[in-house]
Amino acid sequence: AQWADLKANGTIGGPGSYDIRFTGTSSTLNVFGVAASALQTYGKITINVPPGSTTLVNVSGSAFTSALYGIDLVGATPETVLWNFPLATSVQQTSGVDFKGTILAPNAAVNVSNGNLYGQIMASSATVGSYGLFHRPFGGCLPPQPAKDLSLASLCTDPVTNHHAMRLRNTGDSAHV
């Protein structure tokens, strides 16, 4: 969810509405934001970024069903592309495409079949049909989680009442109400 809040710095456009180009110029991190409803209408995606950079595609929406017939990478590799579906409960890749990059859908049931995946699946659950899985672990560089100045720790649990004794600490320099 925190990566989904990153500001997009890449552009999405294309020679047509079916063939789309994701273009980034950052040598470190290229972020794209797209609605699932738009992404599932695309036929072919070309991701064009500087070699060695990380590509983060934040996909908003609760469900995604792919109609893609191709994903081309220019400068990027499957190991540096992350498809982030932070709110999705269903992600389906059944169109027969060679899907390139890691699918991060922590709240979703992911269904992949009829094609190849070059990357990883990180999801609530996954169903894999007649799909070739080519393990390409994500190795891109993403920002760390922001530091939290509040922490809550469990001290003990009463086994009879199931009540918890907790300690809340403010380690920052700002006030919280």
JSON list of C-alpha atoms in Angstrom, two decimals:
[
{"chain": "A", "resi": 1, "resn": "ALA", "atom": "CA", "xyz": [0.00, 0.00, 0.00]},
{"chain": "A", "resi": 2, "resn": "GLN", "atom": "CA", "xyz": [2.87, 2.38, 0.73]},
{"chain": "A", "resi": 3, "resn": "TRP", "atom": "CA", "xyz": [4.38, 1.84, -2.71]},
{"chain": "A", "resi": 4, "resn": "ALA", "atom": "CA", "xyz": [0.96, 2.55, -4.24]},
{"chain": "A", "resi": 5, "resn": "ASP", "atom": "CA", "xyz": [1.18, 6.03, -2.72]},
{"chain": "A", "resi": 6, "resn": "LEU", "atom": "CA", "xyz": [4.39, 6.85, -4.62]},
{"chain": "A", "resi": 7, "resn": "LYS", "atom": "CA", "xyz": [3.93, 9.63, -7.15]},
{"chain": "A", "resi": 8, "resn": "ALA", "atom": "CA", "xyz": [4.05, 8.49, -10.76]},
{"chain": "A", "resi": 9, "resn": "ASN", "atom": "CA", "xyz": [7.07, 9.85, -12.63]},
{"chain": "A", "resi": 10, "resn": "GLY", "atom": "CA", "xyz": [6.63, 7.90, -15.87]},
{"chain": "A", "resi": 11, "resn": "THR", "atom": "CA", "xyz": [4.22, 8.49, -18.73]},
{"chain": "A", "resi": 12, "resn": "ILE", "atom": "CA", "xyz": [1.67, 6.16, -20.27]},
{"chain": "A", "resi": 13, "resn": "GLY", "atom": "CA", "xyz": [0.69, 6.72, -23.87]},
{"chain": "A", "resi": 14, "resn": "GLY", "atom": "CA", "xyz": [0.95, 4.98, -27.12]},
{"chain": "A", "resi": 15, "resn": "PRO", "atom": "CA", "xyz": [0.75, 4.79, -30.78]},
{"chain": "A", "resi": 16, "resn": "GLY", "atom": "CA", "xyz": [-2.85, 3.66, -30.25]},
{"chain": "A", "resi": 17, "resn": "SER", "atom": "CA", "xyz": [-5.30, 2.81, -27.52]},
{"chain": "A", "resi": 18, "resn": "TYR", "atom": "CA", "xyz": [-4.55, -0.90, -27.82]},
{"chain": "A", "resi": 19, "resn": "ASP", "atom": "CA", "xyz": [-0.74, -0.72, -27.98]},
{"chain": "A", "resi": 20, "resn": "ILE", "atom": "CA", "xyz": [0.50, 1.24, -24.98]},
{"chain": "A", "resi": 21, "resn": "ARG", "atom": "CA", "xyz": [3.95, 2.48, -23.98]},
{"chain": "A", "resi": 22, "resn": "PHE", "atom": "CA", "xyz": [5.07, 2.99, -20.40]},
{"chain": "A", "resi": 23, "resn": "THR", "atom": "CA", "xyz": [8.03, 5.37, -20.67]},
{"chain": "A", "resi": 24, "resn": "GLY", "atom": "CA", "xyz": [10.31, 6.31, -17.80]},
{"chain": "A", "resi": 25, "resn": "THR", "atom": "CA", "xyz": [13.51, 8.32, -17.69]},
{"chain": "A", "resi": 26, "resn": "SER", "atom": "CA", "xyz": [14.72, 7.86, -14.11]},
{"chain": "A", "resi": 27, "resn": "SER", "atom": "CA", "xyz": [17.93, 5.87, -13.79]},
{"chain": "A", "resi": 28, "resn": "THR", "atom": "CA", "xyz": [16.73, 4.52, -10.42]},
{"chain": "A", "resi": 29, "resn": "LEU", "atom": "CA", "xyz": [12.92, 4.19, -10.05]},
{"chain": "A", "resi": 30, "resn": "ASN", "atom": "CA", "xyz": [10.18, 4.60, -12.66]},
{"chain": "A", "resi": 31, "resn": "VAL", "atom": "CA", "xyz": [6.65, 4.64, -11.21]},
{"chain": "A", "resi": 32, "resn": "PHE", "atom": "CA", "xyz": [3.48, 4.27, -13.27]},
{"chain": "A", "resi": 33, "resn": "GLY", "atom": "CA", "xyz": [-0.12, 4.47, -12.07]},
{"chain": "A", "resi": 34, "resn": "VAL", "atom": "CA", "xyz": [-2.95, 2.87, -14.00]},
{"chain": "A", "resi": 35, "resn": "ALA", "atom": "CA", "xyz": [-6.51, 1.81, -13.22]},
{"chain": "A", "resi": 36, "resn": "ALA", "atom": "CA", "xyz": [-7.23, -1.90, -13.57]},
{"chain": "A", "resi": 37, "resn": "SER", "atom": "CA", "xyz": [-10.20, -1.03, -15.79]},
{"chain": "A", "resi": 38, "resn": "ALA", "atom": "CA", "xyz": [-7.83, 0.70, -18.25]},
{"chain": "A", "resi": 39, "resn": "LEU", "atom": "CA", "xyz": [-5.07, -1.91, -17.99]},
{"chain": "A", "resi": 40, "resn": "GLN", "atom": "CA", "xyz": [-7.43, -4.73, -18.91]},
{"chain": "A", "resi": 41, "resn": "THR", "atom": "CA", "xyz": [-8.31, -3.00, -22.18]},
{"chain": "A", "resi": 42, "resn": "TYR", "atom": "CA", "xyz": [-4.70, -2.84, -23.38]},
{"chain": "A", "resi": 43, "resn": "GLY", "atom": "CA", "xyz": [-3.49, -5.40, -25.90]},
{"chain": "A", "resi": 44, "resn": "LYS", "atom": "CA", "xyz": [0.25, -4.89, -25.84]},
{"chain": "A", "resi": 45, "resn": "ILE", "atom": "CA", "xyz": [2.44, -3.01, -23.38]},
{"chain": "A", "resi": 46, "resn": "THR", "atom": "CA", "xyz": [5.97, -1.84, -24.02]},
{"chain": "A", "resi": 47, "resn": "ILE", "atom": "CA", "xyz": [7.90, -0.75, -20.92]},
{"chain": "A", "resi": 48, "resn": "ASN", "atom": "CA", "xyz": [10.78, 1.50, -21.95]},
{"chain": "A", "resi": 49, "resn": "VAL", "atom": "CA", "xyz": [13.08, 2.58, -19.09]},
{"chain": "A", "resi": 50, "resn": "PRO", "atom": "CA", "xyz": [16.82, 3.07, -18.60]},
{"chain": "A", "resi": 51, "resn": "PRO", "atom": "CA", "xyz": [18.76, -0.19, -18.10]},
{"chain": "A", "resi": 52, "resn": "GLY", "atom": "CA", "xyz": [19.32, -1.02, -14.44]},
{"chain": "A", "resi": 53, "resn": "SER", "atom": "CA", "xyz": [16.36, 1.00, -13.17]},
{"chain": "A", "resi": 54, "resn": "THR", "atom": "CA", "xyz": [13.40, -0.40, -11.25]},
{"chain": "A", "resi": 55, "resn": "THR", "atom": "CA", "xyz": [9.87, -0.26, -12.69]},
{"chain": "A", "resi": 56, "resn": "LEU", "atom": "CA", "xyz": [6.85, -0.10, -10.36]},
{"chain": "A", "resi": 57, "resn": "VAL", "atom": "CA", "xyz": [3.40, -0.32, -11.94]},
{"chain": "A", "resi": 58, "resn": "ASN", "atom": "CA", "xyz": [0.71, 0.56, -9.40]},
{"chain": "A", "resi": 59, "resn": "VAL", "atom": "CA", "xyz": [-2.63, -0.85, -10.52]},
{"chain": "A", "resi": 60, "resn": "SER", "atom": "CA", "xyz": [-5.68, 0.56, -8.74]},
{"chain": "A", "resi": 61, "resn": "GLY", "atom": "CA", "xyz": [-8.97, -1.30, -8.51]},
{"chain": "A", "resi": 62, "resn": "SER", "atom": "CA", "xyz": [-10.41, -4.36, -6.86]},
{"chain": "A", "resi": 63, "resn": "ALA", "atom": "CA", "xyz": [-10.14, -6.78, -9.80]},
{"chain": "A", "resi": 64, "resn": "PHE", "atom": "CA", "xyz": [-8.02, -7.26, -12.92]},
{"chain": "A", "resi": 65, "resn": "THR", "atom": "CA", "xyz": [-8.55, -9.67, -15.82]},
{"chain": "A", "resi": 66, "resn": "SER", "atom": "CA", "xyz": [-5.88, -9.47, -18.48]},
{"chain": "A", "resi": 67, "resn": "ALA", "atom": "CA", "xyz": [-6.56, -9.31, -22.21]},
{"chain": "A", "resi": 68, "resn": "LEU", "atom": "CA", "xyz": [-2.89, -8.66, -22.98]},
{"chain": "A", "resi": 69, "resn": "TYR", "atom": "CA", "xyz": [-1.26, -10.39, -25.89]},
{"chain": "A", "resi": 70, "resn": "GLY", "atom": "CA", "xyz": [2.23, -9.04, -25.25]},
{"chain": "A", "resi": 71, "resn": "ILE", "atom": "CA", "xyz": [4.57, -7.28, -22.85]},
{"chain": "A", "resi": 72, "resn": "ASP", "atom": "CA", "xyz": [7.86, -6.04, -24.26]},
{"chain": "A", "resi": 73, "resn": "LEU", "atom": "CA", "xyz": [10.68, -4.77, -22.05]},
{"chain": "A", "resi": 74, "resn": "VAL", "atom": "CA", "xyz": [13.16, -2.21, -23.34]},
{"chain": "A", "resi": 75, "resn": "GLY", "atom": "CA", "xyz": [15.90, -1.48, -20.81]},
{"chain": "A", "resi": 76, "resn": "ALA", "atom": "CA", "xyz": [14.01, -3.37, -18.08]},
{"chain": "A", "resi": 77, "resn": "THR", "atom": "CA", "xyz": [14.27, -7.05, -17.16]},
{"chain": "A", "resi": 78, "resn": "PRO", "atom": "CA", "xyz": [11.62, -9.23, -15.50]},
{"chain": "A", "resi": 79, "resn": "GLU", "atom": "CA", "xyz": [13.69, -9.05, -12.29]},
{"chain": "A", "resi": 80, "resn": "THR", "atom": "CA", "xyz": [13.25, -5.26, -12.10]},
{"chain": "A", "resi": 81, "resn": "VAL", "atom": "CA", "xyz": [9.51, -4.96, -12.86]},
{"chain": "A", "resi": 82, "resn": "LEU", "atom": "CA", "xyz": [6.89, -5.10, -10.09]},
{"chain": "A", "resi": 83, "resn": "TRP", "atom": "CA", "xyz": [3.14, -5.08, -10.84]},
{"chain": "A", "resi": 84, "resn": "ASN", "atom": "CA", "xyz": [1.53, -3.84, -7.62]},
{"chain": "A", "resi": 85, "resn": "PHE", "atom": "CA", "xyz": [-2.17, -4.63, -7.07]},
{"chain": "A", "resi": 86, "resn": "PRO", "atom": "CA", "xyz": [-2.58, -3.32, -3.48]},
{"chain": "A", "resi": 87, "resn": "LEU", "atom": "CA", "xyz": [-6.41, -3.30, -3.36]},
{"chain": "A", "resi": 88, "resn": "ALA", "atom": "CA", "xyz": [-7.24, -6.15, -5.70]},
{"chain": "A", "resi": 89, "resn": "THR", "atom": "CA", "xyz": [-9.04, -9.24, -4.45]},
{"chain": "A", "resi": 90, "resn": "SER", "atom": "CA", "xyz": [-8.88, -10.94, -7.86]},
{"chain": "A", "resi": 91, "resn": "VAL", "atom": "CA", "xyz": [-6.08, -10.90, -10.45]},
{"chain": "A", "resi": 92, "resn": "GLN", "atom": "CA", "xyz": [-6.43, -13.10, -13.55]},
{"chain": "A", "resi": 93, "resn": "GLN", "atom": "CA", "xyz": [-3.85, -13.59, -16.26]},
{"chain": "A", "resi": 94, "resn": "THR", "atom": "CA", "xyz": [-5.40, -16.06, -18.69]},
{"chain": "A", "resi": 95, "resn": "SER", "atom": "CA", "xyz": [-4.84, -14.42, -22.08]},
{"chain": "A", "resi": 96, "resn": "GLY", "atom": "CA", "xyz": [-1.81, -16.48, -23.11]},
{"chain": "A", "resi": 97, "resn": "VAL", "atom": "CA", "xyz": [0.73, -13.68, -22.79]},
{"chain": "A", "resi": 98, "resn": "ASP", "atom": "CA", "xyz": [4.32, -13.98, -21.62]},
{"chain": "A", "resi": 99, "resn": "PHE", "atom": "CA", "xyz": [3.77, -11.91, -18.46]},
{"chain": "A", "resi": 100, "resn": "LYS", "atom": "CA", "xyz": [7.03, -10.23, -17.45]},
{"chain": "A", "resi": 101, "resn": "GLY", "atom": "CA", "xyz": [7.67, -9.11, -13.88]},
{"chain": "A", "resi": 102, "resn": "THR", "atom": "CA", "xyz": [6.56, -9.94, -10.37]},
{"chain": "A", "resi": 103, "resn": "ILE", "atom": "CA", "xyz": [2.87, -9.83, -9.43]},
{"chain": "A", "resi": 104, "resn": "LEU", "atom": "CA", "xyz": [2.37, -8.37, -5.95]},
{"chain": "A", "resi": 105, "resn": "ALA", "atom": "CA", "xyz": [-1.27, -8.79, -4.92]},
{"chain": "A", "resi": 106, "resn": "PRO", "atom": "CA", "xyz": [-1.28, -9.40, -1.15]},
{"chain": "A", "resi": 107, "resn": "ASN", "atom": "CA", "xyz": [-5.08, -9.41, -0.81]},
{"chain": "A", "resi": 108, "resn": "ALA", "atom": "CA", "xyz": [-5.92, -11.24, -4.02]},
{"chain": "A", "resi": 109, "resn": "ALA", "atom": "CA", "xyz": [-6.64, -14.67, -5.35]},
{"chain": "A", "resi": 110, "resn": "VAL", "atom": "CA", "xyz": [-4.36, -14.82, -8.39]},
{"chain": "A", "resi": 111, "resn": "ASN", "atom": "CA", "xyz": [-5.22, -17.11, -11.29]},
{"chain": "A", "resi": 112, "resn": "VAL", "atom": "CA", "xyz": [-2.62, -17.58, -14.02]},
{"chain": "A", "resi": 113, "resn": "SER", "atom": "CA", "xyz": [-2.97, -19.93, -16.98]},
{"chain": "A", "resi": 114, "resn": "ASN", "atom": "CA", "xyz": [-2.34, -20.21, -20.70]},
{"chain": "A", "resi": 115, "resn": "GLY", "atom": "CA", "xyz": [1.05, -18.52, -21.09]},
{"chain": "A", "resi": 116, "resn": "ASN", "atom": "CA", "xyz": [4.33, -17.94, -19.27]},
{"chain": "A", "resi": 117, "resn": "LEU", "atom": "CA", "xyz": [5.25, -15.89, -16.22]},
{"chain": "A", "resi": 118, "resn": "TYR", "atom": "CA", "xyz": [8.76, -14.50, -15.98]},
{"chain": "A", "resi": 119, "resn": "GLY", "atom": "CA", "xyz": [8.89, -13.34, -12.37]},
{"chain": "A", "resi": 120, "resn": "GLN", "atom": "CA", "xyz": [7.16, -14.26, -9.12]},
{"chain": "A", "resi": 121, "resn": "ILE", "atom": "CA", "xyz": [3.67, -14.29, -7.62]},
{"chain": "A", "resi": 122, "resn": "MET", "atom": "CA", "xyz": [3.17, -12.84, -4.15]},
{"chain": "A", "resi": 123, "resn": "ALA", "atom": "CA", "xyz": [-0.52, -13.10, -3.29]},
{"chain": "A", "resi": 124, "resn": "SER", "atom": "CA", "xyz": [-3.07, -14.25, -0.74]},
{"chain": "A", "resi": 125, "resn": "SER", "atom": "CA", "xyz": [-3.52, -17.37, -2.89]},
{"chain": "A", "resi": 126, "resn": "ALA", "atom": "CA", "xyz": [-2.51, -18.52, -6.35]},
{"chain": "A", "resi": 127, "resn": "THR", "atom": "CA", "xyz": [-3.94, -20.98, -8.85]},
{"chain": "A", "resi": 128, "resn": "VAL", "atom": "CA", "xyz": [-1.57, -21.93, -11.64]},
{"chain": "A", "resi": 129, "resn": "GLY", "atom": "CA", "xyz": [-2.92, -23.74, -14.69]},
{"chain": "A", "resi": 130, "resn": "SER", "atom": "CA", "xyz": [-1.10, -24.56, -17.92]},
{"chain": "A", "resi": 131, "resn": "TYR", "atom": "CA", "xyz": [1.43, -21.85, -17.30]},
{"chain": "A", "resi": 132, "resn": "GLY", "atom": "CA", "xyz": [5.20, -21.88, -17.56]},
{"chain": "A", "resi": 133, "resn": "LEU", "atom": "CA", "xyz": [6.69, -20.33, -14.42]},
{"chain": "A", "resi": 134, "resn": "PHE", "atom": "CA", "xyz": [10.17, -18.98, -15.02]},
{"chain": "A", "resi": 135, "resn": "HIS", "atom": "CA", "xyz": [11.49, -17.95, -11.61]},
{"chain": "A", "resi": 136, "resn": "ARG", "atom": "CA", "xyz": [12.93, -14.46, -11.93]},
{"chain": "A", "resi": 137, "resn": "PRO", "atom": "CA", "xyz": [13.07, -13.16, -8.32]},
{"chain": "A", "resi": 138, "resn": "PHE", "atom": "CA", "xyz": [12.36, -9.46, -7.96]},
{"chain": "A", "resi": 139, "resn": "GLY", "atom": "CA", "xyz": [15.64, -7.66, -7.38]},
{"chain": "A", "resi": 140, "resn": "GLY", "atom": "CA", "xyz": [14.68, -4.05, -7.98]},
{"chain": "A", "resi": 141, "resn": "CYS", "atom": "CA", "xyz": [15.24, -1.22, -5.53]},
{"chain": "A", "resi": 142, "resn": "LEU", "atom": "CA", "xyz": [12.13, 0.20, -3.88]},
{"chain": "A", "resi": 143, "resn": "PRO", "atom": "CA", "xyz": [11.98, 2.75, -1.06]},
{"chain": "A", "resi": 144, "resn": "PRO", "atom": "CA", "xyz": [11.85, 1.25, 2.42]},
{"chain": "A", "resi": 145, "resn": "GLN", "atom": "CA", "xyz": [8.78, 1.59, 4.57]},
{"chain": "A", "resi": 146, "resn": "PRO", "atom": "CA", "xyz": [8.59, 5.00, 6.21]},
{"chain": "A", "resi": 147, "resn": "ALA", "atom": "CA", "xyz": [9.86, 5.13, 9.74]},
{"chain": "A", "resi": 148, "resn": "LYS", "atom": "CA", "xyz": [7.07, 4.93, 12.27]},
{"chain": "A", "resi": 149, "resn": "ASP", "atom": "CA", "xyz": [7.36, 7.09, 15.34]},
{"chain": "A", "resi": 150, "resn": "LEU", "atom": "CA", "xyz": [4.67, 5.13, 17.20]},
{"chain": "A", "resi": 151, "resn": "SER", "atom": "CA", "xyz": [5.17, 1.54, 18.24]},
{"chain": "A", "resi": 152, "resn": "LEU", "atom": "CA", "xyz": [2.82, -0.83, 20.04]},
{"chain": "A", "resi": 153, "resn": "ALA", "atom": "CA", "xyz": [4.22, -3.90, 21.76]},
{"chain": "A", "resi": 154, "resn": "SER", "atom": "CA", "xyz": [2.42, -6.72, 23.53]},
{"chain": "A", "resi": 155, "resn": "LEU", "atom": "CA", "xyz": [3.75, -7.27, 27.05]},
{"chain": "A", "resi": 156, "resn": "CYS", "atom": "CA", "xyz": [1.63, -10.23, 28.10]},
{"chain": "A", "resi": 157, "resn": "THR", "atom": "CA", "xyz": [-1.73, -11.94, 27.64]},
{"chain": "A", "resi": 158, "resn": "ASP", "atom": "CA", "xyz": [-3.95, -13.10, 30.48]},
{"chain": "A", "resi": 159, "resn": "PRO", "atom": "CA", "xyz": [-4.82, -16.72, 29.55]},
{"chain": "A", "resi": 160, "resn": "VAL", "atom": "CA", "xyz": [-8.17, -16.61, 31.38]},
{"chain": "A", "resi": 161, "resn": "THR", "atom": "CA", "xyz": [-9.60, -13.32, 30.11]},
{"chain": "A", "resi": 162, "resn": "ASN", "atom": "CA", "xyz": [-7.50, -13.07, 26.94]},
{"chain": "A", "resi": 163, "resn": "HIS", "atom": "CA", "xyz": [-6.79, -9.41, 27.80]},
{"chain": "A", "resi": 164, "resn": "HIS", "atom": "CA", "xyz": [-3.53, -7.97, 26.58]},
{"chain": "A", "resi": 165, "resn": "ALA", "atom": "CA", "xyz": [-1.19, -5.62, 28.38]},
{"chain": "A", "resi": 166, "resn": "MET", "atom": "CA", "xyz": [0.30, -3.31, 25.76]},
{"chain": "A", "resi": 167, "resn": "ARG", "atom": "CA", "xyz": [2.96, -0.61, 25.69]},
{"chain": "A", "resi": 168, "resn": "LEU", "atom": "CA", "xyz": [2.64, 2.36, 23.32]},
{"chain": "A", "resi": 169, "resn": "ARG", "atom": "CA", "xyz": [5.80, 4.36, 22.66]},
{"chain": "A", "resi": 170, "resn": "ASN", "atom": "CA", "xyz": [6.25, 7.63, 20.83]},
{"chain": "A", "resi": 171, "resn": "THR", "atom": "CA", "xyz": [9.82, 7.60, 19.51]},
{"chain": "A", "resi": 172, "resn": "GLY", "atom": "CA", "xyz": [9.35, 10.59, 17.24]},
{"chain": "A", "resi": 173, "resn": "ASP", "atom": "CA", "xyz": [9.28, 14.28, 17.88]},
{"chain": "A", "resi": 174, "resn": "SER", "atom": "CA", "xyz": [5.67, 14.94, 16.91]},
{"chain": "A", "resi": 175, "resn": "ALA", "atom": "CA", "xyz": [2.56, 14.90, 19.05]},
{"chain": "A", "resi": 176, "resn": "HIS", "atom": "CA", "xyz": [-0.20, 12.37, 18.40]},
{"chain": "A", "resi": 177, "resn": "VAL", "atom": "CA", "xyz": [-3.75, 12.75, 19.61]}
]
